[in-house]
PDB file of C-alpha atoms and ligand atoms in Angstrom:
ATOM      1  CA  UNK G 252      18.434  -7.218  -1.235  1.00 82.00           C
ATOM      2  CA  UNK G 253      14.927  -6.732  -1.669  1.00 94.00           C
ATOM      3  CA  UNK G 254      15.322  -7.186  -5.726  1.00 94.00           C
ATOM      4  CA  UNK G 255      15.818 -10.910  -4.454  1.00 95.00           C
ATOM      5  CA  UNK G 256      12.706 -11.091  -2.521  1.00 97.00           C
ATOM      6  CA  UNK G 257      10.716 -10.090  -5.598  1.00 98.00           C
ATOM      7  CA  UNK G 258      12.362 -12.957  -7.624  1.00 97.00           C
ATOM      8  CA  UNK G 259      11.889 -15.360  -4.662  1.00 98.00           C
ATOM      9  CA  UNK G 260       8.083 -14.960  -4.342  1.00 98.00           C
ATOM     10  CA  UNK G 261       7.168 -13.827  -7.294  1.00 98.00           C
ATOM     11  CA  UNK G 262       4.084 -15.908  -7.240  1.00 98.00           C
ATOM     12  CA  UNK G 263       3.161 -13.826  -4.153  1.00 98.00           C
ATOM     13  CA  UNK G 264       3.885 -10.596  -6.050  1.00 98.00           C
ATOM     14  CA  UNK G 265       1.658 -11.369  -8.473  1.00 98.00           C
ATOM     15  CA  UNK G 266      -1.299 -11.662  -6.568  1.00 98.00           C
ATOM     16  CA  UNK G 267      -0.656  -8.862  -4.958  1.00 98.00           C
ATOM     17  CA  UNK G 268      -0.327  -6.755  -8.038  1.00 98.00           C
ATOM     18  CA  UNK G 269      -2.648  -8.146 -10.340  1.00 98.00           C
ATOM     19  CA  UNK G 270      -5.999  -8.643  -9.655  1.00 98.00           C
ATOM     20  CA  UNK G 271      -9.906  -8.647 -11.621  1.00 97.00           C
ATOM     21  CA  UNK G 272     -10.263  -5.754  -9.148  1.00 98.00           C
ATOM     22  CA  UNK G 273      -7.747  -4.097 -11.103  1.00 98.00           C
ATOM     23  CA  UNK G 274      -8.740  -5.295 -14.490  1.00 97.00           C
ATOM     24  CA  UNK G 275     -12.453  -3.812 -13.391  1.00 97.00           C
ATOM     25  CA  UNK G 276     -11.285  -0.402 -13.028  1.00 97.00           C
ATOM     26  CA  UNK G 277      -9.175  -0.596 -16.318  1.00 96.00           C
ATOM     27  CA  UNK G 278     -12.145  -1.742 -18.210  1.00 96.00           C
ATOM     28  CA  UNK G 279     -14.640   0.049 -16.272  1.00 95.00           C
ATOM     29  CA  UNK G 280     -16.503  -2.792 -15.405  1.00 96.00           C
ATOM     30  CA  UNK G 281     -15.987  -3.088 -11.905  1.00 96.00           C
ATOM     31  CA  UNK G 282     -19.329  -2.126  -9.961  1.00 96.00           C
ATOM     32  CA  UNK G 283     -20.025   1.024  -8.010  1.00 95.00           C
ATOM     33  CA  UNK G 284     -20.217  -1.244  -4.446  1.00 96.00           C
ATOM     34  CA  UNK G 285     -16.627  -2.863  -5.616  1.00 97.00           C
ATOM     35  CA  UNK G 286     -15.271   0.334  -5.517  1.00 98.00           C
ATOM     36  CA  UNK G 287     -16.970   2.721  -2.958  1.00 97.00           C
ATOM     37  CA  UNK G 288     -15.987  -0.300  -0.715  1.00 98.00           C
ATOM     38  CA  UNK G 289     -12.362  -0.122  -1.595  1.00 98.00           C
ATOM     39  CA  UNK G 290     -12.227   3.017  -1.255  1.00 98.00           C
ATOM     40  CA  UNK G 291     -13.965   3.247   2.250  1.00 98.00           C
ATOM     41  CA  UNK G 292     -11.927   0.471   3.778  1.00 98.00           C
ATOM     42  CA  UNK G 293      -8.924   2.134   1.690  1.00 98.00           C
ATOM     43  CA  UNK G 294      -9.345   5.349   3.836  1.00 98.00           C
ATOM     44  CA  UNK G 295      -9.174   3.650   7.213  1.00 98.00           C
ATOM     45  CA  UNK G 296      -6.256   1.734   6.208  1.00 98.00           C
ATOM     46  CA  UNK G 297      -4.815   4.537   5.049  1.00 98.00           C
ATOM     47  CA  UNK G 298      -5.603   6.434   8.567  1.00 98.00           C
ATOM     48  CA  UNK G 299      -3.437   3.598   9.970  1.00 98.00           C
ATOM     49  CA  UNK G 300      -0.765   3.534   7.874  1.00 98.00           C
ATOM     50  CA  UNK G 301      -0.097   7.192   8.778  1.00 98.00           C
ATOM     51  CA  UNK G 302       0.802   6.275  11.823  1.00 97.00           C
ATOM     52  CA  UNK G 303       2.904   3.540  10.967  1.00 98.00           C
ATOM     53  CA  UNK G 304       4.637   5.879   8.520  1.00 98.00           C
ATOM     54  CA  UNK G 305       5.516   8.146  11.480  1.00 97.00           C
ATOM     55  CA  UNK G 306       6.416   5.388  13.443  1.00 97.00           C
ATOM     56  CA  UNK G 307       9.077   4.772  10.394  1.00 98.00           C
ATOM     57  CA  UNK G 308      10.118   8.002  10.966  1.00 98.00           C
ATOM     58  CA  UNK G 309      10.749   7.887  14.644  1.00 97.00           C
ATOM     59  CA  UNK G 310      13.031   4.352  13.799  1.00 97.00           C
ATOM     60  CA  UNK G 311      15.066   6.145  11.172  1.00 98.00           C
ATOM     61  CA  UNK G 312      18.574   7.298  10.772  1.00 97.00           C
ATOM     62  CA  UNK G 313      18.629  11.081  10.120  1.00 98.00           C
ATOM     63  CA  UNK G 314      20.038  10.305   6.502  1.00 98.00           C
ATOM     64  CA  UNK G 315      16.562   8.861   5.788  1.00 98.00           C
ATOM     65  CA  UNK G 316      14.041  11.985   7.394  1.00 98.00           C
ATOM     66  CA  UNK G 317      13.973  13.678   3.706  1.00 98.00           C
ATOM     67  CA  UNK G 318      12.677  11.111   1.721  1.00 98.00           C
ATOM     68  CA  UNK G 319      10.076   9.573   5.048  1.00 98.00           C
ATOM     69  CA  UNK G 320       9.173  13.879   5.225  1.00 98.00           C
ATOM     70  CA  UNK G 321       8.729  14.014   1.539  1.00 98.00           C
ATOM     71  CA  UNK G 322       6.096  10.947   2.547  1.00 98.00           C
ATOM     72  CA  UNK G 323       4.262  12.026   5.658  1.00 98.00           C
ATOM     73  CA  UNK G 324       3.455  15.874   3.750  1.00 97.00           C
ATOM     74  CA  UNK G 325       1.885  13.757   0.800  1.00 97.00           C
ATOM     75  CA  UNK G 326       0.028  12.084   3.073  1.00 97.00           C
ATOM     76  CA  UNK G 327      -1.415  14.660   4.437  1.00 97.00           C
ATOM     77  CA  UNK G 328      -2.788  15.790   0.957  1.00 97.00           C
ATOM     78  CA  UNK G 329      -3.881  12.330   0.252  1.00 98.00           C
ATOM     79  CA  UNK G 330      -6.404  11.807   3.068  1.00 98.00           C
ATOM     80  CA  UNK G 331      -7.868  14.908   2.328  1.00 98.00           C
ATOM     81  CA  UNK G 332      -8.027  13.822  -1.555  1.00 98.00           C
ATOM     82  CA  UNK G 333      -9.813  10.742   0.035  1.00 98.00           C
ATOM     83  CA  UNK G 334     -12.732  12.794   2.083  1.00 98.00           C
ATOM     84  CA  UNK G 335     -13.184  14.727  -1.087  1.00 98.00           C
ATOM     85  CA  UNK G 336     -13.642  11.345  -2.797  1.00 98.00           C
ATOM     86  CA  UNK G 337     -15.627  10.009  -0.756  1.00 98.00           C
ATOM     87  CA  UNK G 338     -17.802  13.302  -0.352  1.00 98.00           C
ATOM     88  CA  UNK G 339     -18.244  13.353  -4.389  1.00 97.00           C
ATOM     89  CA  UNK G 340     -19.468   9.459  -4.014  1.00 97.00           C
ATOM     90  CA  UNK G 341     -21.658  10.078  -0.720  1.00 97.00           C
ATOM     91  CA  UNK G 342     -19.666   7.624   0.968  1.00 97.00           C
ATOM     92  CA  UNK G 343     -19.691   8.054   4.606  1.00 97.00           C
ATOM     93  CA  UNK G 344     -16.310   7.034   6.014  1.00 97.00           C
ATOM     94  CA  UNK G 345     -17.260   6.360   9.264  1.00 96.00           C
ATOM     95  CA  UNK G 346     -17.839   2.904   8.511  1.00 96.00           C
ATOM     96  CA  UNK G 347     -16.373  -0.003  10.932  1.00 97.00           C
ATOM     97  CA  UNK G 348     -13.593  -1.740   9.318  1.00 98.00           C
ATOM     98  CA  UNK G 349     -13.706  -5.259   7.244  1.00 98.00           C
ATOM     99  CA  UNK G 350     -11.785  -8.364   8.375  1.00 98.00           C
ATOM    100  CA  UNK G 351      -9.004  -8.113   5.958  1.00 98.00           C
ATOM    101  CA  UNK G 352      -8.597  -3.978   6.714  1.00 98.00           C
ATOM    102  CA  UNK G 353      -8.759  -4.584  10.265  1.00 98.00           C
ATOM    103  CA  UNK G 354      -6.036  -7.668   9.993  1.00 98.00           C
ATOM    104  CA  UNK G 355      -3.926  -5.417   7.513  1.00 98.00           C
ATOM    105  CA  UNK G 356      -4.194  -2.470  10.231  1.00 98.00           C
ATOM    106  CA  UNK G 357      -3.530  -4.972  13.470  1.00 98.00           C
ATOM    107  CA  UNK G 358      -0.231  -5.954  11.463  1.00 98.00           C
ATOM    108  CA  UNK G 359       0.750  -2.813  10.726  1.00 97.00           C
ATOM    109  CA  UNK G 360       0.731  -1.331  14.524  1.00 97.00           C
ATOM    110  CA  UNK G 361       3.098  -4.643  15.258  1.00 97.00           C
ATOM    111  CA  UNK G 362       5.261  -3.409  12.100  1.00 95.00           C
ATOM    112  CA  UNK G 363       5.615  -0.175  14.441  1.00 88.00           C
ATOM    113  CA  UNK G 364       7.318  -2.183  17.115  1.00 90.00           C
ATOM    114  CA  UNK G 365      10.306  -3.648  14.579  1.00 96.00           C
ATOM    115  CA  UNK G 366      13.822  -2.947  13.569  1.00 96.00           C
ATOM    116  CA  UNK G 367      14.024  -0.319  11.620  1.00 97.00           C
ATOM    117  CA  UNK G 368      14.968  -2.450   8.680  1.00 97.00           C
ATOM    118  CA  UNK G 369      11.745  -4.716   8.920  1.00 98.00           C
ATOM    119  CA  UNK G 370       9.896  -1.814   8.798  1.00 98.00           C
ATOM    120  CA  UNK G 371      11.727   0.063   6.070  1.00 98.00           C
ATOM    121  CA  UNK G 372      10.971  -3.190   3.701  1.00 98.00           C
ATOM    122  CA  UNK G 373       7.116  -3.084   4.859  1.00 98.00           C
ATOM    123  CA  UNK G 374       7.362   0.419   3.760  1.00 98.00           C
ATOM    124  CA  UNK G 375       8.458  -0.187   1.208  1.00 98.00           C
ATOM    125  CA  UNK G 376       6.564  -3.194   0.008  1.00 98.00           C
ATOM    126  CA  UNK G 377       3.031  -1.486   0.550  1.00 98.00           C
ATOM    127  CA  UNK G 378       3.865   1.278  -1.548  1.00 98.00           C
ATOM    128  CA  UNK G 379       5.395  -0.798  -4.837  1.00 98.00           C
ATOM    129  CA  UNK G 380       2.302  -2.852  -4.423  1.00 98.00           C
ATOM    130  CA  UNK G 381      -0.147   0.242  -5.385  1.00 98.00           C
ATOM    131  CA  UNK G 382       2.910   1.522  -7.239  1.00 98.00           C
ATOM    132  CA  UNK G 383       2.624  -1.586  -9.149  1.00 98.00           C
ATOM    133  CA  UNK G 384      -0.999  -3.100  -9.212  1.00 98.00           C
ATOM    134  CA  UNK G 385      -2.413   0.542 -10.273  1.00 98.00           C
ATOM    135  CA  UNK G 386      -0.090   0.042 -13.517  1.00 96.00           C
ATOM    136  CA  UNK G 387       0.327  -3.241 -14.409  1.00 96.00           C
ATOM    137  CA  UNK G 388      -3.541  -2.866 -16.468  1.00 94.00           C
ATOM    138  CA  UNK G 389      -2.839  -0.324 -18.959  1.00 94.00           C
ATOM    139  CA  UNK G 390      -4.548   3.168 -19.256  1.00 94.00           C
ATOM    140  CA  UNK G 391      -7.597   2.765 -16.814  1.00 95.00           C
ATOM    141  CA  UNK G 392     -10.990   4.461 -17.488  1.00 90.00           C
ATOM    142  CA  UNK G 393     -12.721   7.171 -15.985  1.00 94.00           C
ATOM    143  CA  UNK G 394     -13.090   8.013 -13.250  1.00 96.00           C
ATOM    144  CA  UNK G 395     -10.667   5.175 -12.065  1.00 96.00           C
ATOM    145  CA  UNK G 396      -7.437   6.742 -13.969  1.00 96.00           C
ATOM    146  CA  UNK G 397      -7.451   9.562 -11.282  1.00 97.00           C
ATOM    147  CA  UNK G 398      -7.015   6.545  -8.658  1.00 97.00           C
ATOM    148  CA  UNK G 399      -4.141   5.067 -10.759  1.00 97.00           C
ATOM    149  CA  UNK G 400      -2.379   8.280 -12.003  1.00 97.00           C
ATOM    150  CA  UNK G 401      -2.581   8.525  -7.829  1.00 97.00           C
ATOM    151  CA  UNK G 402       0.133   5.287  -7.237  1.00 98.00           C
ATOM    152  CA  UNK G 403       1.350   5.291 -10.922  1.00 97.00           C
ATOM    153  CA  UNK G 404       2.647   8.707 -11.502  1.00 97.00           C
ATOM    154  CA  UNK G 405       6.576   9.332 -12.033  1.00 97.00           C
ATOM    155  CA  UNK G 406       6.756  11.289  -8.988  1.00 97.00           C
ATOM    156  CA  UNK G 407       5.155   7.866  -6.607  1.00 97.00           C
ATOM    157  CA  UNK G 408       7.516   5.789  -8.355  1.00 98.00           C
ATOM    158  CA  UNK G 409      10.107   8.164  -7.817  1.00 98.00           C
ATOM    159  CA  UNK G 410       9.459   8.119  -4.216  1.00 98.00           C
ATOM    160  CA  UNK G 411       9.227   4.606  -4.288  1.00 98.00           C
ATOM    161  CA  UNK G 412      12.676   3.695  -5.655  1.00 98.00           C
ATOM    162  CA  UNK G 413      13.814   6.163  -2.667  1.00 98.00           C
ATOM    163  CA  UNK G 414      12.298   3.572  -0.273  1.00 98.00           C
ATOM    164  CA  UNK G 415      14.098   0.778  -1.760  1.00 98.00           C
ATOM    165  CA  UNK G 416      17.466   2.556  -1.702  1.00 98.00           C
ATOM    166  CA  UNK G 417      16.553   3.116   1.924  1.00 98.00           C
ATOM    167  CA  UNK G 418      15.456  -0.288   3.240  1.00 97.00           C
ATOM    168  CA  UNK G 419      18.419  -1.828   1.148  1.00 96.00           C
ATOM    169  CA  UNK G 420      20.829   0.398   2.623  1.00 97.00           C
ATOM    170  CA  UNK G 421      19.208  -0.912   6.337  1.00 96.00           C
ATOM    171  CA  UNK G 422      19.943  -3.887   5.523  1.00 94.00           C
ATOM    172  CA  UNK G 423      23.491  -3.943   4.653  1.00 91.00           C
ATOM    173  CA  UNK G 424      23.700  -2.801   8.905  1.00 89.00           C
ATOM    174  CA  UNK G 425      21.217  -5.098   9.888  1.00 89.00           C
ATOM    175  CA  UNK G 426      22.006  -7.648  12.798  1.00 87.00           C
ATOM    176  CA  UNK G 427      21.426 -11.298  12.148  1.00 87.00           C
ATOM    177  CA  UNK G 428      18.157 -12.208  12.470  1.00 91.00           C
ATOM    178  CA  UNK G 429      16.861  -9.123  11.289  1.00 95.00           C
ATOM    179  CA  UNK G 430      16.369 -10.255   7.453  1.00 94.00           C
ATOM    180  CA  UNK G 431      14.628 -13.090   7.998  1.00 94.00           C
ATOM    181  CA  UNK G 432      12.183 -10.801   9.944  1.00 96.00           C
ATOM    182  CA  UNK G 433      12.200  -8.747   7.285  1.00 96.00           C
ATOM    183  CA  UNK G 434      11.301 -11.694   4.925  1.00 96.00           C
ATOM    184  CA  UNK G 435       8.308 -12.953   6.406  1.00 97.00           C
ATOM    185  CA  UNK G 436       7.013  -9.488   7.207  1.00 98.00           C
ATOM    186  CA  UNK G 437       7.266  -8.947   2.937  1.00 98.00           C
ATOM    187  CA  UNK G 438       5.563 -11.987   2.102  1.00 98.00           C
ATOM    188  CA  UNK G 439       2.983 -10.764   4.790  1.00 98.00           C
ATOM    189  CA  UNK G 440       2.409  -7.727   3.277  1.00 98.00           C
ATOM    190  CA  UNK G 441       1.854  -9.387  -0.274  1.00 98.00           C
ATOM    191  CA  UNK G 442      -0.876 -12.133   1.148  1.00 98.00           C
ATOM    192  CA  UNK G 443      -2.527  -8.777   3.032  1.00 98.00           C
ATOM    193  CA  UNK G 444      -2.815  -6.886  -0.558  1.00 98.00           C
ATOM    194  CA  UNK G 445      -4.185  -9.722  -2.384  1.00 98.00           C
ATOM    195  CA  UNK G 446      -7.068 -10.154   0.636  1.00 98.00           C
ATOM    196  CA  UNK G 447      -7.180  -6.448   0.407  1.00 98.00           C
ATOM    197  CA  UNK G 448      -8.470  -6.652  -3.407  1.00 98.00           C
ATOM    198  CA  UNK G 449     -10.310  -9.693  -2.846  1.00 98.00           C
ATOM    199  CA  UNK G 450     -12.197  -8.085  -0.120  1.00 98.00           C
ATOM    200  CA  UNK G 451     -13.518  -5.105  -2.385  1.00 98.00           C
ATOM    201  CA  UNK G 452     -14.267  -7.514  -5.478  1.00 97.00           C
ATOM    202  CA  UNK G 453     -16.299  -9.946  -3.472  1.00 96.00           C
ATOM    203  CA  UNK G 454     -18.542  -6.835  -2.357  1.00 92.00           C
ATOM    204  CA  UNK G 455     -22.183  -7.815  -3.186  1.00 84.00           C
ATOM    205  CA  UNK G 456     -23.661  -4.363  -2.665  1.00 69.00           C
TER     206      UNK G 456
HETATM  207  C1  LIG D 278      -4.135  -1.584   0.962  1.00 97.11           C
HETATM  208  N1  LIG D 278      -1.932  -0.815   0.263  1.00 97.11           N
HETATM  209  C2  LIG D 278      -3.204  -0.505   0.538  1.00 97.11           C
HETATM  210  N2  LIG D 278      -3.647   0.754   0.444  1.00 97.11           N
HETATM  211  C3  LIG D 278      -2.816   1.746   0.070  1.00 97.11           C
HETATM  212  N3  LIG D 278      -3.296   3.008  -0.027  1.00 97.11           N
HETATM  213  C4  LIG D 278      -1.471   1.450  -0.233  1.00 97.11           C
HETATM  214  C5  LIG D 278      -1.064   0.135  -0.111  1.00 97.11           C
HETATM  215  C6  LIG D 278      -0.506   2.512  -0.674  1.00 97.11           C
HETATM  216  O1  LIG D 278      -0.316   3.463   0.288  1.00 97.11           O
END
């Protein structure tokens, strides 16, 4: 139950949900570099986690396709939201990737490779996360509110809750061995998030 996993490392959680980065854009003091590197290295991970999304998609049980669908097609819309960001900002997203994006990235091509359930719980992880951390500060500034309206609106959380109702479901089928799996790859995903922020925040321009 992945309500349990939340309760079991919630110290984990935490840093991977709340973070200065976070508090910066809610009080609009983070600093232009902070954030045009986020949202650089953002981009390319989310390039990445396309493809692990349709790598999902290919694992899943034809019960799940609407809600993984749903996904991919806002997907779509949200790397082309990105390039529009990053054109207003004169960001050139051709950059090479940091450590921390390129670790997060490595990890998520091995996600690929796992039972569905393991990957259904990464899934679903990396989206509560933004779902989450873009939240948890209150009503954020401008122009960072777009950014958190973008993981924090009713229809993400929505979407979210889908994913849990999904992985959950896997797991009640899973063989032995599988949750474990599915454990370590969570608590994975929450160290990865927290390096994630870190990385943009330490960003010295
Ligand atoms: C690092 N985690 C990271 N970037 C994202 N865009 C999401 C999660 C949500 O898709």
């Amino acid at each position: 139950m992945l309500k349990r996993l939340l309760q079991k490392h919630d110290r984990l959680w935490n840093d991977a949900t709340r973070h200065p980065f976070l508090e910066g854009c809610q009080a609009g003091t983070i600093r232009p570099e902070q954030f045009n590197t986020w949202l650089t290295q953002d981009y390319l991970f989310v390039v990445e986690f396309t493809r692990f999304l349709a790598n999902v998609l290919a694992a899943a049980p034809v019960a799940h396709f609407d809600v993984l669908l749903g996904g991919l097609v806002a997907i779509k819309e949200e790397l082309n939201w990105f390039r529009e960001k990053a054109r207003e900002r004169g960001l050139n997203l051709e950059a090479e990737k940091q450590a921390t994006c390129e670790e997060y990235t490595q990890y998520l091509a091995s996600w690929g490779v796992k039972p569905y359930p393991v990957q259904a719980t990464a899934l679903w992880a990396i989206e509560l996360a933004y779902n989450q951390g873009w939240q948890l500060p209150g009503q954020m500034t401008a122009p960072y509110d777009e950014f958190a309206d973008r993981w924090g609106n009713p229809g993400f959380t929505e979407y979210v809750k889908c994913l849990e109702r999904q992985a959950n479901e896997s797991w009640q089928t899973a063989s032995e061995g599988v949750q474990p799996q599915a454990e370590a790859v969570f608590c994975e995903v929450a160290r990865l998030e927290r390096d994630f922020w870190q990385m943009a925040f330490s960003e010295t321009g």
